[in-house]
XYZ file of C-alpha atoms in Angstrom:
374
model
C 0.000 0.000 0.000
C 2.993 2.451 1.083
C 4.650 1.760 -2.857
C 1.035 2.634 -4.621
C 0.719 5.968 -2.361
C -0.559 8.878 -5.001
C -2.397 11.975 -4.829
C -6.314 10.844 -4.469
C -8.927 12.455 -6.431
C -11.543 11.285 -4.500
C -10.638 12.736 -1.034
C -9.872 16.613 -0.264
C -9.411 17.853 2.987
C -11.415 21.261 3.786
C -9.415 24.147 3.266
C -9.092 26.137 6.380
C -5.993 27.894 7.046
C -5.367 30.818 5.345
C -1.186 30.508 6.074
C 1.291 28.121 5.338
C 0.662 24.347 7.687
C 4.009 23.845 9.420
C 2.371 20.651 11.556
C 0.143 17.655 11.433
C -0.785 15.015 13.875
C -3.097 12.372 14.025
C -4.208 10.794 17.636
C -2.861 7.635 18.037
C -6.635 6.011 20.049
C -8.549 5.959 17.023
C -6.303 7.159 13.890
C -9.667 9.326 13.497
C -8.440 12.839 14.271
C -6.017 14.852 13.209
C -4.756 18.162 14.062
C -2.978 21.093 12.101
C -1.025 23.722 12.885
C -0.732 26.958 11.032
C 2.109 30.388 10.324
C -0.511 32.511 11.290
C -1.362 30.896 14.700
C -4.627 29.236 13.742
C -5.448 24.839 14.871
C -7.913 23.014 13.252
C -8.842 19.471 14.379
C -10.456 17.698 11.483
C -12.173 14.338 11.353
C -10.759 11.869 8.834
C -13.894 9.299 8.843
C -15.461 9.279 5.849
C -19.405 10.212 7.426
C -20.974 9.953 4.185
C -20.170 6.666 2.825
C -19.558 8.348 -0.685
C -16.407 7.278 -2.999
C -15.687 10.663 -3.123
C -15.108 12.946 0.457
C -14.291 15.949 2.057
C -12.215 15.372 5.604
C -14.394 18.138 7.604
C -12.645 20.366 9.759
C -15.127 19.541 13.246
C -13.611 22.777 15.343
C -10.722 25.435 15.267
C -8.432 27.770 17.470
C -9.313 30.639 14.854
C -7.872 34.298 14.656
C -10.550 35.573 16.915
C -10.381 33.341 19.768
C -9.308 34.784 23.196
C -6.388 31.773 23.531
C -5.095 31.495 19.670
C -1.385 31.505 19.299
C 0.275 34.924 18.337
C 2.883 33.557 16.285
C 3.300 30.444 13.817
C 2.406 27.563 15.570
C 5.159 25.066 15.068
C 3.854 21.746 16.818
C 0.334 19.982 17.875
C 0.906 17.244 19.192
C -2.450 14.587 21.165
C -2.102 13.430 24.230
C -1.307 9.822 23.385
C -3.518 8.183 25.795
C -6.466 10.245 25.264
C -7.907 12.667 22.703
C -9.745 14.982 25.233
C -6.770 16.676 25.243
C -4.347 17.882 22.822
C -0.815 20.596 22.900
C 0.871 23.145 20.990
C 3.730 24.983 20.891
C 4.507 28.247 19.006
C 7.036 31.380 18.374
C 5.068 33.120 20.494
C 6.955 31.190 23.727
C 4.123 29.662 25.006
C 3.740 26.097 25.042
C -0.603 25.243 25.480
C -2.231 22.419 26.833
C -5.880 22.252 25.501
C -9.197 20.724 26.587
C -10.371 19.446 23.119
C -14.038 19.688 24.287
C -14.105 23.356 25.248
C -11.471 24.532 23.157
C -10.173 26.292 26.259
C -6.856 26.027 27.052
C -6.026 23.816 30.768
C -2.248 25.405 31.191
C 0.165 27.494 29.573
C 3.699 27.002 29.961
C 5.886 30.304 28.923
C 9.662 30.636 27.673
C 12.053 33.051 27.100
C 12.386 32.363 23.547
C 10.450 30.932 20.334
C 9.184 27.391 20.675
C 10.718 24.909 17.627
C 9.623 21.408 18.870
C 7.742 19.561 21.593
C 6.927 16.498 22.506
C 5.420 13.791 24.284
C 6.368 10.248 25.343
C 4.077 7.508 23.252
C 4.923 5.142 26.102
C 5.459 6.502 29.844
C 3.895 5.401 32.211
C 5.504 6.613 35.376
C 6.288 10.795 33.960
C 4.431 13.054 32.234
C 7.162 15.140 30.993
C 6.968 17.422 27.749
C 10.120 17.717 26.301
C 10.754 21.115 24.642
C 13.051 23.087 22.267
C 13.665 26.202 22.210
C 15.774 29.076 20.949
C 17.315 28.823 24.346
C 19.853 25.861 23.999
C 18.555 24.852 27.133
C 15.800 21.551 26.770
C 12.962 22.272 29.034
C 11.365 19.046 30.419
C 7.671 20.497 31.821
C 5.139 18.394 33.978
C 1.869 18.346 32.673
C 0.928 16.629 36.107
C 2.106 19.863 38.141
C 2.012 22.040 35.586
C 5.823 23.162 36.704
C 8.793 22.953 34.299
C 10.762 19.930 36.169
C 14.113 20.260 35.109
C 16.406 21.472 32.542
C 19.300 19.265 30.392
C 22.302 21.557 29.589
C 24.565 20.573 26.685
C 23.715 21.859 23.314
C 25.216 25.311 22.706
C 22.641 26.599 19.909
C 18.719 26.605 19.621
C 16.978 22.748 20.126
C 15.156 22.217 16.860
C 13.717 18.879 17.416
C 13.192 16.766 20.283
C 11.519 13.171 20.349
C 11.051 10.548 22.809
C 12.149 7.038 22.515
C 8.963 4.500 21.420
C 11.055 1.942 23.321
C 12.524 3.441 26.686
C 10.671 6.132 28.621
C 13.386 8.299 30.151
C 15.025 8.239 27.171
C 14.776 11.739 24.620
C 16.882 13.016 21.576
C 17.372 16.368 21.011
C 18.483 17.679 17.555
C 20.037 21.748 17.390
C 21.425 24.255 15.218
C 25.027 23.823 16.506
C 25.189 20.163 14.320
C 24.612 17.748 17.487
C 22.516 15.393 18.379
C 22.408 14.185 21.767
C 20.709 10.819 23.814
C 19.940 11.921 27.376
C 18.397 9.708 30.031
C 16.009 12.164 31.984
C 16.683 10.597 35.380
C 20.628 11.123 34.778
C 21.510 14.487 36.461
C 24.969 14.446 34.967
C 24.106 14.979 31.710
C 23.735 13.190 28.164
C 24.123 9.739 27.450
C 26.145 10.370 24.456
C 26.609 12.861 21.069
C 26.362 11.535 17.761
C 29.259 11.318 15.533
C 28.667 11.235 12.303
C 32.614 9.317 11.798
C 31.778 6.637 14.354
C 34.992 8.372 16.316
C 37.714 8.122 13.417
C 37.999 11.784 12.839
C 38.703 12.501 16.142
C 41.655 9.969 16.674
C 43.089 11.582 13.422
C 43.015 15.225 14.172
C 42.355 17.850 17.188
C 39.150 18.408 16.339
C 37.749 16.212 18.742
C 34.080 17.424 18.333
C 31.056 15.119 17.779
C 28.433 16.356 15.600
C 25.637 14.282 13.667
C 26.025 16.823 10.491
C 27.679 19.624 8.892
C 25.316 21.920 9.366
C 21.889 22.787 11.459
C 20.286 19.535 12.715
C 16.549 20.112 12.642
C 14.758 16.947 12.383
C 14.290 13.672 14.474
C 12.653 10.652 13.793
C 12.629 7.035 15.578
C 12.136 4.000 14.392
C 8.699 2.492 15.495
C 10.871 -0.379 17.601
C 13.005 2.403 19.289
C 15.788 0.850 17.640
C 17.034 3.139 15.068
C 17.156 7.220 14.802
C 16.693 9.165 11.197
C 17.993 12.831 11.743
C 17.944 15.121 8.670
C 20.448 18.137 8.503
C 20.727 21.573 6.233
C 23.981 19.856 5.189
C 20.951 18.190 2.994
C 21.679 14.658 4.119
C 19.921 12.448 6.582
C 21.266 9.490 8.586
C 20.259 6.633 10.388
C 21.846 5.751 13.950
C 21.857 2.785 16.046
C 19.404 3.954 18.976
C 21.290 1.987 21.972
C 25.289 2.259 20.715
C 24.997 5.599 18.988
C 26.576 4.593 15.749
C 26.161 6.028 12.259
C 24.829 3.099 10.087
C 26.237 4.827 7.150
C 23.050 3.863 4.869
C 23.769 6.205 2.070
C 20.346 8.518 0.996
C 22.352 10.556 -1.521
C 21.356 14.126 -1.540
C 18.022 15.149 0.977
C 17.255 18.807 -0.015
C 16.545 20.721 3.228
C 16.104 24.435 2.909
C 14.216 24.532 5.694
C 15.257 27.083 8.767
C 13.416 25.647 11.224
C 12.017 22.158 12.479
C 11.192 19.862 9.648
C 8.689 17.549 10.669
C 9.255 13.902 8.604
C 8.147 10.470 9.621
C 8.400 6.636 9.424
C 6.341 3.968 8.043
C 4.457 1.794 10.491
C 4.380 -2.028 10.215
C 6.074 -2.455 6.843
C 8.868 -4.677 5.984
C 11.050 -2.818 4.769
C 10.211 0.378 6.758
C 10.061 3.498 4.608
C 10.527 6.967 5.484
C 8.485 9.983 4.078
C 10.612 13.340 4.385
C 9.312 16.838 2.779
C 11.837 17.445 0.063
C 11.243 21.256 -1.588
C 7.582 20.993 -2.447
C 7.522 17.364 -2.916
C 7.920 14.513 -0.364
C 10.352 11.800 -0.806
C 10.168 8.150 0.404
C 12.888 5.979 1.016
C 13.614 2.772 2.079
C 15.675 3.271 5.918
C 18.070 0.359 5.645
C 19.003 0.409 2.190
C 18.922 4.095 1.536
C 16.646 3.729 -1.594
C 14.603 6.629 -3.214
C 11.324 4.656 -3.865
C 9.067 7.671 -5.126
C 8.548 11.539 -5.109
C 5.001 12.322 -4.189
C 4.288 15.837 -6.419
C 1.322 17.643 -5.898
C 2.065 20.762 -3.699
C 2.703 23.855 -5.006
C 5.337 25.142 -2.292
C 7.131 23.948 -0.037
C 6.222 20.995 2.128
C 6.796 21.694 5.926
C 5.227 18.360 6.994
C 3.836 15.031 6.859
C 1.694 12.413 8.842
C 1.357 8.997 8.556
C -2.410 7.207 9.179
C -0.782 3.587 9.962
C -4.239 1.580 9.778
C -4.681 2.454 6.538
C -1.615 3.700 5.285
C -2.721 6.999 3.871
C -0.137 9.731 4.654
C -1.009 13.925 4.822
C 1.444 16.244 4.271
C 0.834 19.934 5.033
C 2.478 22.953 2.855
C 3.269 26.384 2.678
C 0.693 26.901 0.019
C -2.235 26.326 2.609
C -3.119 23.275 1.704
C -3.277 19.697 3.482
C -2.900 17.222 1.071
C -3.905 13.173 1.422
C -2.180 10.379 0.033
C -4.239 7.303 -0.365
C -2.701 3.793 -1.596
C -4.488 3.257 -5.042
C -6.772 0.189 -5.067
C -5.410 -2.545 -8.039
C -7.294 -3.319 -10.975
C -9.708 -5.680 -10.653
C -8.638 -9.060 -12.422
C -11.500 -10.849 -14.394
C -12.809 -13.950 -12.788
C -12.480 -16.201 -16.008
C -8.259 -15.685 -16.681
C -6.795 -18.808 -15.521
C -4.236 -17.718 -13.048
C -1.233 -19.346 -15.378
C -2.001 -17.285 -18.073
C -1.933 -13.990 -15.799
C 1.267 -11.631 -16.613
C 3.473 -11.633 -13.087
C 2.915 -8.333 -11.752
C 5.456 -6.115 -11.486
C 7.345 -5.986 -8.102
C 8.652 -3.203 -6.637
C 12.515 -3.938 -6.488
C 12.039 -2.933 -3.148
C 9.473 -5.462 -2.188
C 11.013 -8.705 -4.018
C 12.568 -11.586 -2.299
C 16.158 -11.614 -1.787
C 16.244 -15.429 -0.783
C 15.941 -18.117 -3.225
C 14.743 -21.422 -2.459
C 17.109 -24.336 -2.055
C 16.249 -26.456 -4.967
C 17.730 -23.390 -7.268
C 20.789 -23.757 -5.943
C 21.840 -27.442 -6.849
């Protein structure tokens, strides 16, 4: 379903936003809702059911944070993010330095956290159970870890020396959180750990350093501004201005070296990407100018370029139970991706006489059976 992912007539989601979408995110309970984020500070939470049973849809936008409401964002809003247990309530996080926790019944918002600089990233763990800590990046190089519980910012993890782009829990380990910044790092901290990081990725694996003084561990050449884990915890994609991306090894820290060739990333900011969910091989879908690029994680494959926006691509969202995938764009509109359904094969064709259908490369067997081999 992932390879036959194309543009789909038959489903538009209502236009809204009058700014470019720099966010998406569907709640994880149902797969049903799904919540944008827009440049001018306005949330819509749409509903992704199709209602009316008809072949072709409109995803209606149910409710939204609008220009006029007492609580909207000033700024860009740069991350919504659902509470992963629950969709009664939801977050987001914005340039204006406030960080909102929202009561997706009322609209109203239940807390406000506020920083000293803009707000590039936040998130939430998909799988604590004993915190309820909100990890966020700002232009401070400070991470802020806030308590939704207390409503207190906890504690802070000091390392990075530039503005925190991206941040993202671990799927697999609860205390654990990457961070991504603007001064080319990339860092694994363990929240309980008071001394400070786990480790710094290094994009040589620790060869350049033994060779020269520069004994400096960064995960790119240039600003690091987006995170993704695997779903298993196991690996980390980060994606760099230095327009590459690389995968690590989650629990050693080591640069895999798959090879994507060249990942255009203009972007200044965050760059929100993301990972397929139950496929084998796993794919990953990153915004790449105003299209969005899929590739295969362990072999480093460009599978497809999904065209269809007109500017740039600031995000995109993955729908696991069906596989659809939204991306959102600078030119205002959210876009859905929708595998496309095979041609129906007539009842009477003998199955011998059927033409094999063509594989994906990236979907064939690589093992042969052992009766080829004598």
């Amino acid at each position: 379903r992932v390879l036959r992912l194309e543009l789909n007539k038959d489903r538009d989601v209502e236009r809204i936003h009058g700014s470019g979408i720099n966010t998406l995110d569907i709640e994880p309970v149902e797969g049903r809702y799904m919540l944008s984020g827009g440049s001018d500070g306005v949330i819509v939470l749409y509903d992704l059911e199709n209602l009316s049973r008809k072949s072709s849809y409109t995803c209606k936008a149910l409710c939204s944070v609008g220009r006029s409401h007492p609580d909207v964002h000033r700024f860009s809003v740069e991350t919504v993010q659902w509470y992963p247990h629950d969709t009664g309530i939801f977050t987001s996080s914005s340039f204006d330095k406030t960080l909102k926790i929202w009561d997706t019944n009322t609209l109203q918002t239940a807390d406000v956290f506020q920083f000293e600089g803009t707000v590039y990233s936040h998130h939430m763990s998909p799988v604590a159970t004993k915190h309820c800590l909100i990890a966020v990046g700002t232009k401070s190089p400070k991470v802020q870890l806030c308590d939704l519980k207390s409503g207190s910012c906890s504690h802070i993890l000091q390392g990075h020396r530039q503005e925190v782009l991206a941040v993202s829990w671990s799927p697999r380990h609860e205390y654990v959180l990457a961070t991504a910044s603007a001064d080319s790092r990339v860092k694994l901290w363990d929240v309980r750990r008071a001394s400070g990081c786990l480790c710094t990725l290094d994009q040589h694996n620790g060869e350049k350093s033994k060779a020269s003084s520069e004994a400096v561990s960064t995960a790119h050449y240039g600003r690091v501004n987006g995170l993704c884990y695997t779903n298993d915890g196991l690996h980390l994609l980060t994606v760099g201005t230095d327009d590459r991306m690389r995968l690590w090894n989650s629990s050693t820290g080591e640069n895999t070296l798959v090879n994507y060739g060249k990942v255009c990333n203009e972007s200044r900011k965050g760059l929100k990407f993301t990972i397929s969910c139950g496929c084998n091989p796993e794919f990953a879908f990153v915004p790449y100018g105003s299209t969005i690029a899929v590739y295969t994680i362990f072999t480093g494959e460009l599978i497809t370029m999904l065209r269809g926006h007109y500017s740039m691509v600031n995000c995109c969202v993955l729908q696991p139970n069906f596989q659809e995938l939204y991306s959102g764009s600078k030119d205002c509109n959210i876009l859905a991706w929708i595998p496309a359904l095979r041609e129906p094969v007539p009842d009477d064709a003998s199955e011998k006489s059927l033409p094999q259908q063509h594989l994906n490369p990236a979907y064939e067997d690589a093992w042969s059976s052992s009766d080829d081999e004598d």
